Short mmCIF file of C-alpha atoms in Angstrom, two decimals:
data_model
loop_
_atom_site.label_atom_id
_atom_site.label_comp_id
_atom_site.label_asym_id
_atom_site.label_seq_id
_atom_site.Cartn_x
_atom_site.Cartn_y
_atom_site.Cartn_z
CA MET A 719 121.50 -11.48 34.88
CA SER A 720 120.89 -11.96 31.20
CA HIS A 721 124.14 -11.55 29.32
CA ILE A 722 127.76 -10.60 29.85
CA VAL A 723 129.84 -8.70 27.31
CA THR A 724 133.55 -7.95 27.41
CA ILE A 725 134.78 -4.90 25.51
CA GLN A 726 138.21 -3.71 24.50
CA THR A 727 138.28 0.07 24.85
CA GLU A 728 138.74 2.30 21.81
CA VAL A 729 139.21 6.02 22.43
CA ARG A 730 136.80 7.75 20.05
CA ASP A 731 135.40 10.64 22.06
CA ALA A 732 137.47 13.77 22.67
CA GLU A 733 135.08 15.04 25.36
CA ALA A 734 135.37 11.84 27.40
CA LEU A 735 139.15 11.90 26.91
CA GLY A 736 139.26 15.44 28.31
CA LEU A 737 137.17 14.43 31.32
CA ALA A 738 139.47 11.43 31.91
CA CYS A 739 142.52 13.69 31.88
CA ARG A 740 140.83 16.05 34.34
CA ARG A 741 139.97 13.11 36.60
CA LEU A 742 143.64 12.08 36.67
CA GLU A 743 144.83 15.69 36.97
CA LEU A 744 146.67 15.50 33.67
CA GLY A 745 146.90 18.38 31.25
CA GLU A 746 144.05 18.96 28.82
CA PRO A 747 144.51 16.92 25.61
CA VAL A 748 145.55 19.14 22.70
CA HIS A 749 144.91 18.30 19.07
CA GLU A 750 148.33 18.65 17.44
CA THR A 751 151.10 16.92 15.55
CA VAL A 752 153.86 15.72 17.84
CA PRO A 753 157.16 13.93 17.26
CA LEU A 754 157.59 10.38 18.52
CA PHE A 755 160.89 8.46 18.50
CA SER A 756 160.16 7.33 14.98
CA GLY A 757 158.13 9.78 12.94
CA GLU A 758 155.28 11.92 14.14
CA ALA A 759 151.63 11.49 15.03
CA THR A 760 148.57 13.73 14.78
CA GLY A 761 145.66 13.63 17.20
CA TYR A 762 144.83 14.49 20.80
CA ALA A 763 148.16 14.39 22.63
CA VAL A 764 148.29 13.55 26.33
CA ARG A 765 151.44 13.91 28.44
CA LEU A 766 151.58 11.08 30.97
CA PRO A 767 153.74 11.38 34.11
CA ASP A 768 157.42 10.65 33.37
CA TRP A 769 156.73 9.52 29.79
CA ARG A 770 159.35 10.68 27.32
CA TYR A 771 156.85 11.05 24.46
CA PRO A 772 153.15 11.93 24.54
CA VAL A 773 150.39 9.43 23.81
CA VAL A 774 148.42 10.46 20.73
CA PHE A 775 144.77 9.50 20.26
CA ASP A 776 143.35 9.71 16.76
CA VAL A 777 139.65 9.57 17.72
CA GLU A 778 138.43 9.40 14.13
CA GLN A 779 140.67 6.53 13.09
CA ARG A 780 140.27 4.91 16.52
CA GLN A 781 144.02 4.58 16.87
CA VAL A 782 146.44 5.29 19.66
CA ARG A 783 150.15 5.91 19.02
CA TYR A 784 152.97 6.11 21.52
CA ASP A 785 156.55 5.04 22.00
CA ASN A 786 157.54 3.98 25.51
CA PHE A 787 160.29 1.53 24.53
CA GLU A 788 158.52 -1.40 26.19
CA GLY A 789 158.11 0.50 29.43
CA ARG A 790 161.63 1.95 29.64
CA TRP A 791 160.47 5.40 28.49
CA GLY A 792 157.14 5.38 30.29
CA GLU A 793 155.33 3.25 32.84
CA PRO A 794 152.45 1.40 31.10
CA THR A 795 150.22 1.64 34.20
CA HIS A 796 149.78 5.37 33.53
CA LEU A 797 148.33 4.63 30.10
CA ASN A 798 146.14 1.83 31.50
CA ARG A 799 144.83 4.19 34.18
CA LEU A 800 143.97 6.74 31.49
CA LEU A 801 142.08 4.11 29.49
CA GLN A 802 140.19 3.09 32.61
CA SER A 803 139.24 6.70 33.38
CA TYR A 804 138.23 7.25 29.76
CA SER A 805 135.89 4.24 29.91
CA VAL A 806 134.33 5.50 33.13
CA GLU A 807 133.75 8.97 31.73
CA LYS A 808 132.43 7.64 28.43
CA CYS A 809 129.90 5.42 30.23
CA ARG A 810 128.80 8.31 32.43
CA LEU A 811 128.34 10.57 29.41
CA GLU A 812 126.31 7.99 27.48
CA ALA A 813 124.15 7.12 30.50
CA ARG A 814 123.48 10.79 31.21
CA ARG A 815 122.44 11.36 27.59
CA LYS A 816 119.79 8.65 28.03
CA GLY A 817 118.63 10.03 31.36
CA HIS A 818 119.90 7.13 33.46
CA SER A 819 121.46 7.51 36.89
CA VAL A 820 124.98 6.19 37.55
CA LEU A 821 126.52 4.96 40.78
CA GLU A 822 130.31 4.61 40.91
CA ASN A 823 132.36 2.41 43.27
CA ARG A 824 136.06 1.59 43.36
CA LEU A 825 136.74 -2.10 44.03
CA SER A 826 139.59 -3.51 46.11
CA ASP A 827 141.53 -4.71 43.03
CA GLY A 828 141.53 -1.22 41.52
CA SER A 829 138.64 -1.86 39.13
CA ILE A 830 135.80 0.65 38.98
CA LYS A 831 132.20 -0.54 39.08
CA LEU A 832 129.45 1.55 37.54
CA THR A 833 125.82 0.68 38.17
CA ILE A 834 123.41 2.25 35.72
CA GLN A 835 119.82 2.26 36.81
CA ILE A 836 117.49 2.24 33.83
CA GLY A 837 114.84 4.92 34.19
CA GLU A 838 111.18 4.28 33.53
CA GLY A 839 110.38 4.36 29.83
CA HIS A 840 114.00 3.84 28.77
CA ALA A 841 114.28 0.06 29.05
CA ASN A 842 112.99 -0.76 25.58
CA HIS A 843 114.61 2.08 23.65
CA MET B 1150 114.68 -3.17 38.85
CA GLN B 1151 116.62 -3.06 35.56
CA THR B 1152 120.27 -2.23 35.86
CA ILE B 1153 123.44 -2.40 33.78
CA GLU B 1154 126.60 -3.13 35.72
CA ILE B 1155 129.97 -2.25 34.17
CA ILE B 1156 133.24 -3.29 35.74
CA ILE B 1157 136.19 -1.44 34.21
CA SER B 1158 139.48 -3.11 34.99
CA THR B 1159 142.76 -1.33 35.66
CA ASP B 1160 143.77 -1.82 32.01
CA GLY B 1161 140.58 -0.22 30.71
CA GLN B 1162 138.83 -3.39 29.58
CA SER B 1163 135.11 -3.32 30.36
CA ARG B 1164 132.75 -6.10 31.37
CA ILE B 1165 129.06 -5.30 31.05
CA GLU B 1166 126.34 -7.32 32.75
CA THR B 1167 122.63 -6.67 32.46
CA ARG B 1168 120.19 -7.53 35.24
CA GLY B 1169 116.43 -7.71 35.40
CA PHE B 1170 115.73 -7.87 31.66
CA THR B 1171 113.76 -10.56 29.85
CA GLY B 1172 115.09 -12.32 26.75
CA SER B 1173 116.84 -10.25 24.13
CA ARG B 1174 115.82 -6.93 25.71
CA CYS B 1175 119.02 -7.05 27.71
CA ARG B 1176 121.00 -6.81 24.47
CA ASP B 1177 118.98 -3.80 23.34
CA ALA B 1178 119.45 -2.11 26.71
CA SER B 1179 123.24 -2.34 26.80
CA ARG B 1180 123.95 -1.86 23.08
CA PHE B 1181 124.43 1.91 23.44
CA LEU B 1182 127.31 1.29 25.85
CA GLU B 1183 128.87 -1.52 23.87
CA SER B 1184 129.00 0.50 20.67
CA ALA B 1185 130.25 3.60 22.51
CA LEU B 1186 133.07 1.92 24.41
CA GLY B 1187 134.86 -0.04 21.70
CA THR B 1188 135.04 -3.52 20.26
CA VAL B 1189 133.19 -6.47 21.76
CA SER B 1190 135.73 -9.22 22.41
CA SER B 1191 133.32 -11.77 23.90
CA GLU B 1192 129.66 -12.25 24.71
CA GLN B 1193 128.13 -14.82 27.02
CA LEU B 1194 124.40 -15.45 27.26
CA THR B 1195 123.42 -16.55 30.75
CA ALA B 1196 120.93 -19.24 31.82
CA GLU B 1197 118.35 -16.58 32.56
CA TYR B 1198 118.52 -15.39 28.96
CA HIS B 1199 118.05 -18.91 27.53
CA GLN B 1200 115.21 -19.79 29.89
CA THR B 1201 113.27 -16.74 28.87
CA VAL B 1202 113.84 -17.35 25.16
CA GLN B 1203 112.76 -21.00 25.45
CA GLN B 1204 109.55 -20.08 27.25
CA GLN B 1205 108.30 -17.81 24.49
CA PRO B 1206 107.41 -20.50 21.86
CA ASN B 1207 105.57 -22.58 24.49
CA GLU B 1208 103.50 -19.60 25.48
CA LEU B 1209 102.60 -19.01 21.83
CA ARG B 1210 101.54 -22.63 21.32
CA GLU B 1211 99.28 -22.52 24.36
CA GLU B 1212 97.54 -19.43 23.05
CA ASN B 1213 96.94 -21.02 19.64
#
């Protein structure tokens, strides 16, 4: 191996967000203004299971807004699972755009491993 | 074979490893994913990366 990079996910792609919702069998994200406990938020709203308020992704500002009252109004694992699925779908989209093949495996700890095989002629681009 | 391996944890944090690249080409190869996914919180260059980078000046001196 040559280098290792750790990345904190930012939701910036509405298409990948839609694919992530489909993967988790959630409703399609809708761009709207929704009320939260305090104020309102505009962006792609996703209704997570048993969450009192939607999670709102502003893909242009790279911000996510929600109010789950430190877990009492919504289980944080649902949001984490959505972020994981988003990352998977975003990687698959970007790899496909470059013509690379992707292999997906779920690991025993719940992580998902993607292996992207670089096609001939793509390595130096 | 040149591959990029991404492990996405249950909280959505991603760890990208490149395999089979020489020197800084690994950075070029994975940059499209790094910039697409979010903010880089850490980067670690492995021994393989350093070995390859160190070899390059020696090879140049031999040629000259």
